[in-house]
mmCIF file of C-alpha atoms in Angstrom:
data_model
loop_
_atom_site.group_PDB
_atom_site.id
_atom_site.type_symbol
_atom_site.label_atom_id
_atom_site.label_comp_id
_atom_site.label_asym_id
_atom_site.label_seq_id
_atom_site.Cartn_x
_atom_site.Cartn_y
_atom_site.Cartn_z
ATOM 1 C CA UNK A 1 21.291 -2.754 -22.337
ATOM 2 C CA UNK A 2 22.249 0.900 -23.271
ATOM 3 C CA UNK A 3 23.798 -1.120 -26.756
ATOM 4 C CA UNK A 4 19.943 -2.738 -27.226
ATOM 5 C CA UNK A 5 18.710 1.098 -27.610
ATOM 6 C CA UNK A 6 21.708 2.387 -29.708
ATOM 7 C CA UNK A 7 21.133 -0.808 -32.421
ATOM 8 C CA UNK A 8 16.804 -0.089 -32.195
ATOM 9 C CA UNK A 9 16.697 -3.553 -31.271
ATOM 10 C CA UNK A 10 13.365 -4.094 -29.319
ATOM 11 C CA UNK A 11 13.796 -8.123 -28.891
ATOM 12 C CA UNK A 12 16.796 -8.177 -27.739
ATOM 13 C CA UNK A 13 16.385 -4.691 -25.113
ATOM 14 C CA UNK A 14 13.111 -7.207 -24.004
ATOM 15 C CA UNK A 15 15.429 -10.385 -23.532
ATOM 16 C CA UNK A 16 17.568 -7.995 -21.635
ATOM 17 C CA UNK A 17 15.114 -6.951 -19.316
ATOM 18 C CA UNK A 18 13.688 -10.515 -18.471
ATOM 19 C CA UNK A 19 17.523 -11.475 -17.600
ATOM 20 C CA UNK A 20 17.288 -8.620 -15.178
ATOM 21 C CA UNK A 21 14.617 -9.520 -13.935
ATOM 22 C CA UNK A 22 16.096 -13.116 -13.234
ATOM 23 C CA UNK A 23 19.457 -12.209 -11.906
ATOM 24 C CA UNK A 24 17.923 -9.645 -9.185
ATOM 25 C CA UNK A 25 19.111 -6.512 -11.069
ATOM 26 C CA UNK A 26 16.729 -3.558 -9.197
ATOM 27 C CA UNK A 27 14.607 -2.825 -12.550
ATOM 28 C CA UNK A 28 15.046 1.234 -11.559
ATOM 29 C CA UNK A 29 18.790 0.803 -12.368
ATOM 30 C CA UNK A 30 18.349 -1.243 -15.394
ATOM 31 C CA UNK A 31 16.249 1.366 -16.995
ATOM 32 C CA UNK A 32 18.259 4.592 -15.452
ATOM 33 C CA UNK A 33 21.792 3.034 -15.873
ATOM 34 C CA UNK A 34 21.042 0.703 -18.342
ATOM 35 C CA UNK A 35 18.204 1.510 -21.037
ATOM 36 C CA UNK A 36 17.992 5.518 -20.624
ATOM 37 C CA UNK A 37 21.972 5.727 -21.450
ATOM 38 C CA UNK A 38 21.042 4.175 -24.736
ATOM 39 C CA UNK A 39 18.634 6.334 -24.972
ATOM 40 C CA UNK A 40 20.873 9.697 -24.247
ATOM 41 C CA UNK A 41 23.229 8.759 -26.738
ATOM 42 C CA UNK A 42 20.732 8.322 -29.611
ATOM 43 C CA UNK A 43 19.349 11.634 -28.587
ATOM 44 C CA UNK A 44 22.665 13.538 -28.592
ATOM 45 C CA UNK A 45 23.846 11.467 -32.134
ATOM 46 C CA UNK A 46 20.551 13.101 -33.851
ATOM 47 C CA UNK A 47 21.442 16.302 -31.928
ATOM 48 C CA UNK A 48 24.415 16.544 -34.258
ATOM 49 C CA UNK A 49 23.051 14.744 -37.609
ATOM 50 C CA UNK A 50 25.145 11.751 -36.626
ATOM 51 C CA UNK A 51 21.817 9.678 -36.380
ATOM 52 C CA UNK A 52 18.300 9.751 -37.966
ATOM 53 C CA UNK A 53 14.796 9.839 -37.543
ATOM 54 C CA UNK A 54 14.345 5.969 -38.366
ATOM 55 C CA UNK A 55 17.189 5.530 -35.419
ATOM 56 C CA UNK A 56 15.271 7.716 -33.175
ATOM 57 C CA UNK A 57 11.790 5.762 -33.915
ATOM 58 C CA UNK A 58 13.898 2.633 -33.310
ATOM 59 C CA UNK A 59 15.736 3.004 -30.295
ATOM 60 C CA UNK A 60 12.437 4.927 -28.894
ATOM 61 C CA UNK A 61 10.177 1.349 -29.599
ATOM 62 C CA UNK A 62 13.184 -0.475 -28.169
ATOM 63 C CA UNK A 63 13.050 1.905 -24.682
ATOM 64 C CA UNK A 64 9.344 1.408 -24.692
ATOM 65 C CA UNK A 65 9.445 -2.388 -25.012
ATOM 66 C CA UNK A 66 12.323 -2.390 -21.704
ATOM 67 C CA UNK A 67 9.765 -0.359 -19.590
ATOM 68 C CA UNK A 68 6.941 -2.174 -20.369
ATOM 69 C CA UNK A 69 8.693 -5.545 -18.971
ATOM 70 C CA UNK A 70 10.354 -3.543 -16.070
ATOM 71 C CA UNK A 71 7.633 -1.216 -15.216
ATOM 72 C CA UNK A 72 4.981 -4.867 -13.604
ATOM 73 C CA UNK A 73 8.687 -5.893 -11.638
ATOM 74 C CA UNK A 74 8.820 -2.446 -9.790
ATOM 75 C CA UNK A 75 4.840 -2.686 -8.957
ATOM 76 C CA UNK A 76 5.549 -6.098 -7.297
ATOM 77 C CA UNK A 77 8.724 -4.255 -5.466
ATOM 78 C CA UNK A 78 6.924 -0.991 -4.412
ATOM 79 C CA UNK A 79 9.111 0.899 -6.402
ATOM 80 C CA UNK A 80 8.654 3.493 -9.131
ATOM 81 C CA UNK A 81 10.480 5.452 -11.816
ATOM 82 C CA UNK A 82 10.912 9.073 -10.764
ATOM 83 C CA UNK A 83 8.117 10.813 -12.772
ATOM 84 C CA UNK A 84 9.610 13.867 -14.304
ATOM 85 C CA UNK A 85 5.808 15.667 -14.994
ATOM 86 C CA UNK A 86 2.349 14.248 -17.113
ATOM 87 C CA UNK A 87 2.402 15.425 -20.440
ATOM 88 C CA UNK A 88 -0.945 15.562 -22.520
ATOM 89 C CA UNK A 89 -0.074 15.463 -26.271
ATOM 90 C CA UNK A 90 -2.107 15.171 -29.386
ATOM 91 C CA UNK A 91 -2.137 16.591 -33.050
ATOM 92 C CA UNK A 92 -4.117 19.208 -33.347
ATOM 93 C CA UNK A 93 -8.192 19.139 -34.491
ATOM 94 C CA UNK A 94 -8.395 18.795 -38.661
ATOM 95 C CA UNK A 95 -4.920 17.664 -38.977
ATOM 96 C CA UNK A 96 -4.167 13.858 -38.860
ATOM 97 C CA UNK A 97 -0.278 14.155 -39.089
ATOM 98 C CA UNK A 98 0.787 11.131 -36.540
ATOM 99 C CA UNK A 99 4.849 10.109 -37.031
ATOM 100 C CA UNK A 100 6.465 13.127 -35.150
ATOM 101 C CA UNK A 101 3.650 13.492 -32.531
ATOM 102 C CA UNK A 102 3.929 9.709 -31.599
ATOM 103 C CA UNK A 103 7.640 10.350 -31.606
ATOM 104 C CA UNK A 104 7.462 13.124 -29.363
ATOM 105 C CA UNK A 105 5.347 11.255 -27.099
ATOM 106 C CA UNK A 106 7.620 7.961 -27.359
ATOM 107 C CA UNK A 107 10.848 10.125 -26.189
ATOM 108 C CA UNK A 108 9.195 11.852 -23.319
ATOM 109 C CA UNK A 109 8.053 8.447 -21.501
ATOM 110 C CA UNK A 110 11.480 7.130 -22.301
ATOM 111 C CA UNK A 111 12.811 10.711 -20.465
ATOM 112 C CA UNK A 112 10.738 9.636 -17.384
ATOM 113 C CA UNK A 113 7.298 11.529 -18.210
ATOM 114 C CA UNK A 114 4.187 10.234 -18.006
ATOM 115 C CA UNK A 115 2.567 11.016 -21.331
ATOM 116 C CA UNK A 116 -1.331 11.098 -22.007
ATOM 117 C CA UNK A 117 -1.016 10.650 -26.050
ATOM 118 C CA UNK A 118 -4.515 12.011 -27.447
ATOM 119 C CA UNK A 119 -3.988 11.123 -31.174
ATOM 120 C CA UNK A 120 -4.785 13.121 -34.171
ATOM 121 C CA UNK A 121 -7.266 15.501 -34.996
ATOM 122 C CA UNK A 122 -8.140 16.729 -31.092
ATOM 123 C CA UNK A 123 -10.389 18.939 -30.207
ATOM 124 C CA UNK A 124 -9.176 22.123 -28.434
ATOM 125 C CA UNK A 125 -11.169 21.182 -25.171
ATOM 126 C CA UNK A 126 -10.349 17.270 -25.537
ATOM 127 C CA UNK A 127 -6.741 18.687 -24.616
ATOM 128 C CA UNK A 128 -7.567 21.009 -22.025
ATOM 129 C CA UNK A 129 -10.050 18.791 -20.197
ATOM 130 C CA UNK A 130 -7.501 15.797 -20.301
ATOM 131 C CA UNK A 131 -4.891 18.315 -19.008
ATOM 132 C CA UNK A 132 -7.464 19.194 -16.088
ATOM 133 C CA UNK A 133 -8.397 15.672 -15.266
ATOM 134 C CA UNK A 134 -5.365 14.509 -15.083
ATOM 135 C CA UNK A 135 -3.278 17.521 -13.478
ATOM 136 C CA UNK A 136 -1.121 17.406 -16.500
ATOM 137 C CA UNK A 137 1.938 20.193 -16.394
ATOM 138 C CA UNK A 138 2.095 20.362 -19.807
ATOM 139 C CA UNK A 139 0.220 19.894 -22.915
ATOM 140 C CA UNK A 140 2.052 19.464 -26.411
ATOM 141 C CA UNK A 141 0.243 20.484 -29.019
ATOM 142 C CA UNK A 142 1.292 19.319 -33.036
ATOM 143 C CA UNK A 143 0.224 20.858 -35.555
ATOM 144 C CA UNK A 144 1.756 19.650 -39.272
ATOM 145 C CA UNK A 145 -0.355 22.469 -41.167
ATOM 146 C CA UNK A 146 -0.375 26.035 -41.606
ATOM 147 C CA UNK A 147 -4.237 25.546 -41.371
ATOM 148 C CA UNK A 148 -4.370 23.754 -38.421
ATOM 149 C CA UNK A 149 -1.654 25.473 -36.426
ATOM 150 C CA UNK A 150 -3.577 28.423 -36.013
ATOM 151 C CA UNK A 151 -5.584 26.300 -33.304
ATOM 152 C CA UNK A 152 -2.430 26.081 -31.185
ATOM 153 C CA UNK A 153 -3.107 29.994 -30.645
ATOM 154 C CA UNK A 154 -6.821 28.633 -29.180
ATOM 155 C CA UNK A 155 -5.325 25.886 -27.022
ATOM 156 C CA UNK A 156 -3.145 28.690 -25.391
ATOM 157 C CA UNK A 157 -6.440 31.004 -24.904
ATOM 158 C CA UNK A 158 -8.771 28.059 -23.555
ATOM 159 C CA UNK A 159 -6.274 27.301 -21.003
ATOM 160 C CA UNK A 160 -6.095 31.448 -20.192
ATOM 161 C CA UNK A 161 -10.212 31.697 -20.033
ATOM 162 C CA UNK A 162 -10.276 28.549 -17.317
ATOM 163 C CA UNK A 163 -7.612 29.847 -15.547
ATOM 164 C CA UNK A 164 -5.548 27.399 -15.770
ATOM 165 C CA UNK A 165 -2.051 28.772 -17.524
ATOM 166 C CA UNK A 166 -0.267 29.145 -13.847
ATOM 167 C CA UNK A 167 -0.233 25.423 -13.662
ATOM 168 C CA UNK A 168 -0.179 24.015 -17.266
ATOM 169 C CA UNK A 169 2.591 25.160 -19.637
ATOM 170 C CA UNK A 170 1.807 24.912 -23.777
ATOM 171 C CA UNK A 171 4.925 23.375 -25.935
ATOM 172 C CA UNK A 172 4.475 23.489 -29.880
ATOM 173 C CA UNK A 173 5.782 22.170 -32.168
ATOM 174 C CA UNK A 174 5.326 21.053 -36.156
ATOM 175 C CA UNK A 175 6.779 21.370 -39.777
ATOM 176 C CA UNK A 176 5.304 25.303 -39.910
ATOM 177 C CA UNK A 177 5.553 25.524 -36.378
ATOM 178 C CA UNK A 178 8.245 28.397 -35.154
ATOM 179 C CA UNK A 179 10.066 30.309 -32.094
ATOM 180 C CA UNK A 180 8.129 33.542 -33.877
ATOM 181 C CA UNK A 181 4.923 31.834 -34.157
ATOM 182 C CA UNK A 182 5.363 29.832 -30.816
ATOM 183 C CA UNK A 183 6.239 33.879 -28.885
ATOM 184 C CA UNK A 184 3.150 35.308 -30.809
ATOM 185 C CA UNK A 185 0.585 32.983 -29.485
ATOM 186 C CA UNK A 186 1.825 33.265 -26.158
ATOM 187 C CA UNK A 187 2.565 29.286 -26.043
ATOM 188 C CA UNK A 188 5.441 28.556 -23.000
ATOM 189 C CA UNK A 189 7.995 26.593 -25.436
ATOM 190 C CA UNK A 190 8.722 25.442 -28.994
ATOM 191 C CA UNK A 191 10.591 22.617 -30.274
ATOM 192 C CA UNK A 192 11.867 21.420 -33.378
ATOM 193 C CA UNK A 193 11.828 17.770 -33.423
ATOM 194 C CA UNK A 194 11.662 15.207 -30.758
ATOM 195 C CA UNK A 195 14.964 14.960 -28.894
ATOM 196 C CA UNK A 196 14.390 19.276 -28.559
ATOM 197 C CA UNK A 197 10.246 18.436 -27.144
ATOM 198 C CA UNK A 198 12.572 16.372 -24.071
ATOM 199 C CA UNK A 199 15.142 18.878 -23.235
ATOM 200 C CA UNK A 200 12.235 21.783 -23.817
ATOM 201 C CA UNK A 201 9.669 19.746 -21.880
ATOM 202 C CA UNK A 202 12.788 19.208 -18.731
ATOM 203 C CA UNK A 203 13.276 22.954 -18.665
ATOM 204 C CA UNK A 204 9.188 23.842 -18.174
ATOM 205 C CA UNK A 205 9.478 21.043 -15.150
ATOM 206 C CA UNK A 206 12.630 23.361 -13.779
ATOM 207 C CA UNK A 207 15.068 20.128 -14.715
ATOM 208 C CA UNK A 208 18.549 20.911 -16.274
#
């Protein structure tokens, strides 16, 4: 299974799952012993430039394709995967970059979080609503210009004026995007690229 991720291959991690399915194997344990160990060592090869973003996209649409067979099998057992936290995530209003955002959201439901992906070009209050509604812990907020990420700064004050910054942390993140501008805005994290938006977004949730 964990070989399925490493190789991207989103047939054969689906064929993989359906013989779980038929030989008994608890679906949990496929995906957290099985799928998600793929899915660590992709992470940690890109970590170190061994592997690259078209790996990362792969092996993320492979993970996704697993859980979405799995995922009906532990409904019909009464079982669920341990949510690690709701993220809501979207690319900021006026800017239409998708690739990294979608990536972002991609490796945080194969982590184990439950991701609310808003799109591109979201209104300020689309995010913080969404983040209301659905008790969301964090929301990640892309922005891919230098004149759009100034509306990261008024994501982080809308959530301040409803009172809502104890409970909902703010992780950037973008090509402009950095730890400077991230600190000045008052937003809770920052992250590089995609593999960094897991390990930041496990740290806001108090995990590792």
């Amino acid at each position: 299974m964990a070989q399925s991720i490493i190789d991207g291959e989103s047939e054969d991690a689906e064929d993989l799952a359906k013989q779980a399915i038929e030989l008994g194997i608890d679906p949990l344990d496929a995906i957290n012993k099985g799928f998600v160990v793929g899915v660590d060592h992709v992470g940690e090869l890109f970590s170190t430039g061994e592997a690259f973003l078209p790996e990362l996209v792969m092996a993320g649409e492979a993970m996704k394709t697993a859980v979405s067979v799995l995922e009906p099998e532990m409904s019909k057992q009464g079982t669920e995967r341990k949510l690690l936290g709701t993220v809501v995530l979207g690319t900021i209003e006026g800017d239409i970059h998708d690739i990294g955002k979608t990536l972002v959201g991609t490796m945080l439901s194969a982590a184990g979080f439950k991701v609310f992906d808003l799109g591109v070009n979201v209104p300020v209050m689309s995010m913080v609503e969404t983040a209301r509604n659905e008790n969301a812990d964090i929301i990640g907020v892309s922005a891919l210009l230098t004149t759009t990420m100034t509306k990261q700064r008024d994501v982080v004050e809308a959530l301040d004026d409803m009172g809502m910054r104890p409970t909902v942390k703010i992780m950037v993140g973008g090509a402009p995007v950095t730890r400077n501008w991230a600190d000045e805005i008052g937003a809770d994290a920052f992250s590089e690229d995609a593999v960094g938006a897991v390990a930041v977004a496990k740290q806001l949730m108090g995990i590792e």
